[in-house]
Amino acid sequence: MKKFRDVAISPKIVILGYTTKLHKGQQALLVSRINALREVMPGAQFFVFAKYPEGEVSLDRVEFLSHLRKPTHAGMIVTLQLLIQTLAWSILHKVTRVTFKGLIKDPRLQMIYQSDLVVTLGGDNISVDYGHLNYLFTIIHYLFPVLLHKPLVIYAEGIGPFCNKIDKLLARFLLERASLVTLRENISLVNVNSLHSKKLTPYVTADSAFLLEVAPTWRAKAIMKEEGFKDTANAIVGFSVSRLISSYGFSSCKDTRAKYQSFVEIMARLADYVVDEWNATILFVPHVMVRKHDDRMVGQDISKIMRNTHRVVLLEEDYTAAEMKAVIGRCDLFVGCRMHAVIAATSMSVPTLAIAYSQKTYGVVGDMLGLNEFILDIKDLSYERLVELMDKAWSRKSDIKVQLKQGTTILKNRALDNARLVKQLLSCCASPESPNQAN
């Protein structure tokens, strides 16, 4: 008699949607998802499609493979070719029940086919926030496991917004074919409900990054010392800044360079104000270090035009998301443009002012944590408004810390629900017919 693995305990899981460790939000999502799934399924093995697999941080029982989706024109053509092959395989296999291996000989397709489950890691890519082309290729990317007849889990994603009926049709087509859909906030549930699908039963959970384990305090202190931070009694105010966010604001200006310059000037004035009023040290914490989107360059541009440049520390080296979270936890107040830098701060109970360019900040920080009053939309960004909110956060920082500690405790448990639901799904759908279950 054949023996079969209990796939609910030791599944082979493919993760789609991850980009690179240079994007700390993505790394936080990856590590926290893996740890959560391992907590409920200790024997799980993971296969992660990454932009630069050879440069990734080594993780236990995690194999990195080349991305299915490439940002170049040539890469997009290859993706479409693989899609056509996979679609042909899907149709032929469904009709004949024969496995046409020649159509899916690409090692990445083979890995998906041999897996027990595929989970997503996009954050908020099932939306048009980053353009329609990005949205279309996200849908295509996530359709590969569907075509290969593998359970697809939309895992704690932000869904929407959508601009038109075609956007909604694409989202509905994908989500209806997923085996499980979990959402990280209620605004995404509203967007999913707007698809008017009777087949969808999404669960509202929480962003898995709330579960990211933090590096030890001694490591945070060592990093800050290595980067030139002088240990004083001064307050520490952390800044997460982004070039991308400026393009969503300053609606009266059409030139992206002028938008960026306006953003830099406002943030420099705010940083000087914080130094003057609270005798603070400014700590720039980059969360994305990818070429033209490198947050370190933005921090440098801001510090160059500050009066109090000598009171600025900018992290220059590449640290893990867990180390970045530990450093952020040393701050007395935090100003965040990057969503997962904000999640790192709030989950460490650091009073935070979030600058928003999309619904995700309102959904996670506003709705889930109850801190709408400390969100400023990039469209309404001004020095005066920032100072007003900073002063309010500073005067109420003790109460905010208590609120964050209570709120994030709840969200961490809800974030773990994602993994529990995945285990439940595997327990229900596991069968001996799965191609990799036989010992």
mmCIF file of N, CA, C and O in Angstrom, residues 253-293:
data_model
loop_
_atom_site.group_PDB
_atom_site.id
_atom_site.type_symbol
_atom_site.label_atom_id
_atom_site.label_comp_id
_atom_site.label_asym_id
_atom_site.label_seq_id
_atom_site.Cartn_x
_atom_site.Cartn_y
_atom_site.Cartn_z
ATOM 1 N N CYS A 253 0.769 71.077 -9.735
ATOM 2 C CA CYS A 253 2.042 70.997 -10.462
ATOM 3 C C CYS A 253 2.067 69.743 -11.324
ATOM 4 O O CYS A 253 1.696 68.660 -10.861
ATOM 5 N N LYS A 254 2.498 69.843 -12.556
ATOM 6 C CA LYS A 254 2.529 68.703 -13.470
ATOM 7 C C LYS A 254 3.929 68.093 -13.626
ATOM 8 O O LYS A 254 4.067 66.963 -14.066
ATOM 9 N N ASP A 255 4.947 68.834 -13.261
ATOM 10 C CA ASP A 255 6.326 68.380 -13.407
ATOM 11 C C ASP A 255 6.713 67.505 -12.204
ATOM 12 O O ASP A 255 6.699 67.967 -11.055
ATOM 13 N N THR A 256 7.056 66.246 -12.447
ATOM 14 C CA THR A 256 7.373 65.330 -11.344
ATOM 15 C C THR A 256 8.609 65.779 -10.569
ATOM 16 O O THR A 256 8.688 65.567 -9.358
ATOM 17 N N ARG A 257 9.564 66.394 -11.251
ATOM 18 C CA ARG A 257 10.758 66.878 -10.553
ATOM 19 C C ARG A 257 10.415 68.019 -9.606
ATOM 20 O O ARG A 257 10.967 68.114 -8.504
ATOM 21 N N ALA A 258 9.521 68.884 -10.046
ATOM 22 C CA ALA A 258 9.087 69.995 -9.192
ATOM 23 C C ALA A 258 8.283 69.476 -8.005
ATOM 24 O O ALA A 258 8.399 69.996 -6.883
ATOM 25 N N LYS A 259 7.477 68.461 -8.231
ATOM 26 C CA LYS A 259 6.725 67.833 -7.137
ATOM 27 C C LYS A 259 7.684 67.293 -6.088
ATOM 28 O O LYS A 259 7.500 67.482 -4.874
ATOM 29 N N TYR A 260 8.685 66.592 -6.566
ATOM 30 C CA TYR A 260 9.659 65.992 -5.656
ATOM 31 C C TYR A 260 10.388 67.068 -4.861
ATOM 32 O O TYR A 260 10.583 66.928 -3.646
ATOM 33 N N GLN A 261 10.784 68.144 -5.524
ATOM 34 C CA GLN A 261 11.502 69.215 -4.839
ATOM 35 C C GLN A 261 10.632 69.851 -3.763
ATOM 36 O O GLN A 261 11.113 70.175 -2.669
ATOM 37 N N SER A 262 9.350 70.017 -4.047
ATOM 38 C CA SER A 262 8.424 70.579 -3.049
ATOM 39 C C SER A 262 8.324 69.664 -1.834
ATOM 40 O O SER A 262 8.314 70.124 -0.686
ATOM 41 N N PHE A 263 8.262 68.357 -2.098
ATOM 42 C CA PHE A 263 8.199 67.372 -1.018
ATOM 43 C C PHE A 263 9.458 67.450 -0.151
ATOM 44 O O PHE A 263 9.373 67.472 1.085
ATOM 45 N N VAL A 264 10.620 67.488 -0.789
ATOM 46 C CA VAL A 264 11.896 67.549 -0.065
ATOM 47 C C VAL A 264 11.960 68.801 0.812
ATOM 48 O O VAL A 264 12.378 68.734 1.981
ATOM 49 N N GLU A 265 11.545 69.926 0.280
ATOM 50 C CA GLU A 265 11.602 71.177 1.030
ATOM 51 C C GLU A 265 10.693 71.154 2.258
ATOM 52 O O GLU A 265 11.073 71.606 3.348
ATOM 53 N N ILE A 266 9.495 70.601 2.099
ATOM 54 C CA ILE A 266 8.560 70.525 3.218
ATOM 55 C C ILE A 266 9.104 69.601 4.312
ATOM 56 O O ILE A 266 9.058 69.930 5.502
ATOM 57 N N MET A 267 9.637 68.453 3.900
ATOM 58 C CA MET A 267 10.153 67.507 4.884
ATOM 59 C C MET A 267 11.400 68.056 5.590
ATOM 60 O O MET A 267 11.616 67.797 6.778
ATOM 61 N N ALA A 268 12.208 68.821 4.879
ATOM 62 C CA ALA A 268 13.389 69.438 5.499
ATOM 63 C C ALA A 268 12.964 70.462 6.548
ATOM 64 O O ALA A 268 13.541 70.533 7.650
ATOM 65 N N ARG A 269 11.959 71.259 6.240
ATOM 66 C CA ARG A 269 11.438 72.231 7.208
ATOM 67 C C ARG A 269 10.882 71.529 8.442
ATOM 68 O O ARG A 269 11.088 71.961 9.570
ATOM 69 N N LEU A 270 10.172 70.414 8.216
ATOM 70 C CA LEU A 270 9.604 69.663 9.337
ATOM 71 C C LEU A 270 10.714 69.093 10.220
ATOM 72 O O LEU A 270 10.641 69.163 11.453
ATOM 73 N N ALA A 271 11.728 68.527 9.605
ATOM 74 C CA ALA A 271 12.843 67.963 10.367
ATOM 75 C C ALA A 271 13.538 69.047 11.196
ATOM 76 O O ALA A 271 13.892 68.825 12.368
ATOM 77 N N ASP A 272 13.749 70.220 10.604
ATOM 78 C CA ASP A 272 14.369 71.327 11.355
ATOM 79 C C ASP A 272 13.480 71.751 12.522
ATOM 80 O O ASP A 272 13.976 72.041 13.622
ATOM 81 N N TYR A 273 12.190 71.776 12.301
ATOM 82 C CA TYR A 273 11.253 72.139 13.362
ATOM 83 C C TYR A 273 11.368 71.167 14.537
ATOM 84 O O TYR A 273 11.410 71.581 15.708
ATOM 85 N N VAL A 274 11.432 69.883 14.237
ATOM 86 C CA VAL A 274 11.525 68.847 15.262
ATOM 87 C C VAL A 274 12.819 69.006 16.070
ATOM 88 O O VAL A 274 12.828 68.865 17.301
ATOM 89 N N VAL A 275 13.908 69.309 15.389
ATOM 90 C CA VAL A 275 15.187 69.518 16.078
ATOM 91 C C VAL A 275 15.103 70.743 16.983
ATOM 92 O O VAL A 275 15.514 70.721 18.157
ATOM 93 N N ASP A 276 14.565 71.841 16.457
ATOM 94 C CA ASP A 276 14.496 73.094 17.212
ATOM 95 C C ASP A 276 13.563 72.993 18.414
ATOM 96 O O ASP A 276 13.890 73.469 19.509
ATOM 97 N N GLU A 277 12.401 72.404 18.233
ATOM 98 C CA GLU A 277 11.382 72.381 19.273
ATOM 99 C C GLU A 277 11.621 71.312 20.330
ATOM 100 O O GLU A 277 11.351 71.522 21.509
ATOM 101 N N TRP A 278 12.092 70.150 19.918
ATOM 102 C CA TRP A 278 12.185 69.009 20.849
ATOM 103 C C TRP A 278 13.621 68.572 21.098
ATOM 104 O O TRP A 278 13.854 67.567 21.750
ATOM 105 N N ASN A 279 14.583 69.348 20.553
ATOM 106 C CA ASN A 279 15.997 68.989 20.702
ATOM 107 C C ASN A 279 16.232 67.545 20.241
ATOM 108 O O ASN A 279 16.951 66.768 20.890
ATOM 109 N N ALA A 280 15.604 67.194 19.128
ATOM 110 C CA ALA A 280 15.600 65.806 18.662
ATOM 111 C C ALA A 280 16.741 65.518 17.694
ATOM 112 O O ALA A 280 17.319 66.425 17.087
ATOM 113 N N THR A 281 17.037 64.231 17.580
ATOM 114 C CA THR A 281 17.905 63.736 16.515
ATOM 115 C C THR A 281 17.017 63.108 15.454
ATOM 116 O O THR A 281 16.092 62.350 15.766
ATOM 117 N N ILE A 282 17.285 63.431 14.187
ATOM 118 C CA ILE A 282 16.497 62.898 13.078
ATOM 119 C C ILE A 282 17.164 61.628 12.557
ATOM 120 O O ILE A 282 18.365 61.610 12.277
ATOM 121 N N LEU A 283 16.373 60.573 12.423
ATOM 122 C CA LEU A 283 16.878 59.291 11.949
ATOM 123 C C LEU A 283 16.122 58.887 10.683
ATOM 124 O O LEU A 283 14.924 58.585 10.739
ATOM 125 N N PHE A 284 16.809 58.932 9.556
ATOM 126 C CA PHE A 284 16.196 58.512 8.296
ATOM 127 C C PHE A 284 16.365 56.997 8.140
ATOM 128 O O PHE A 284 17.491 56.488 8.118
ATOM 129 N N VAL A 285 15.235 56.299 8.030
ATOM 130 C CA VAL A 285 15.231 54.836 7.927
ATOM 131 C C VAL A 285 14.735 54.448 6.537
ATOM 132 O O VAL A 285 13.530 54.468 6.277
ATOM 133 N N PRO A 286 15.624 54.112 5.610
ATOM 134 C CA PRO A 286 15.194 53.738 4.252
ATOM 135 C C PRO A 286 14.517 52.370 4.257
ATOM 136 O O PRO A 286 14.991 51.443 4.901
ATOM 137 N N HIS A 287 13.411 52.262 3.542
ATOM 138 C CA HIS A 287 12.708 50.975 3.475
ATOM 139 C C HIS A 287 12.748 50.376 2.083
ATOM 140 O O HIS A 287 12.427 49.203 1.899
ATOM 141 N N VAL A 288 13.131 51.172 1.102
ATOM 142 C CA VAL A 288 13.315 50.685 -0.266
ATOM 143 C C VAL A 288 14.652 51.204 -0.761
ATOM 144 O O VAL A 288 14.940 52.397 -0.643
ATOM 145 N N MET A 289 15.475 50.306 -1.319
ATOM 146 C CA MET A 289 16.810 50.694 -1.788
ATOM 147 C C MET A 289 17.024 50.175 -3.205
ATOM 148 O O MET A 289 18.042 49.572 -3.519
ATOM 149 N N VAL A 290 16.023 50.412 -4.053
ATOM 150 C CA VAL A 290 16.041 49.912 -5.423
ATOM 151 C C VAL A 290 16.254 51.073 -6.378
ATOM 152 O O VAL A 290 15.362 51.887 -6.594
ATOM 153 N N ARG A 291 17.440 51.199 -6.899
ATOM 154 C CA ARG A 291 17.794 52.137 -7.963
ATOM 155 C C ARG A 291 17.150 53.510 -7.796
ATOM 156 O O ARG A 291 17.365 54.186 -6.805
ATOM 157 N N LYS A 292 16.326 53.927 -8.743
ATOM 158 C CA LYS A 292 15.790 55.289 -8.710
ATOM 159 C C LYS A 292 14.805 55.499 -7.565
ATOM 160 O O LYS A 292 14.440 56.639 -7.252
ATOM 161 N N HIS A 293 14.360 54.416 -6.938
ATOM 162 C CA HIS A 293 13.428 54.529 -5.810
ATOM 163 C C HIS A 293 14.145 54.392 -4.469
ATOM 164 O O HIS A 293 13.508 54.126 -3.451
#
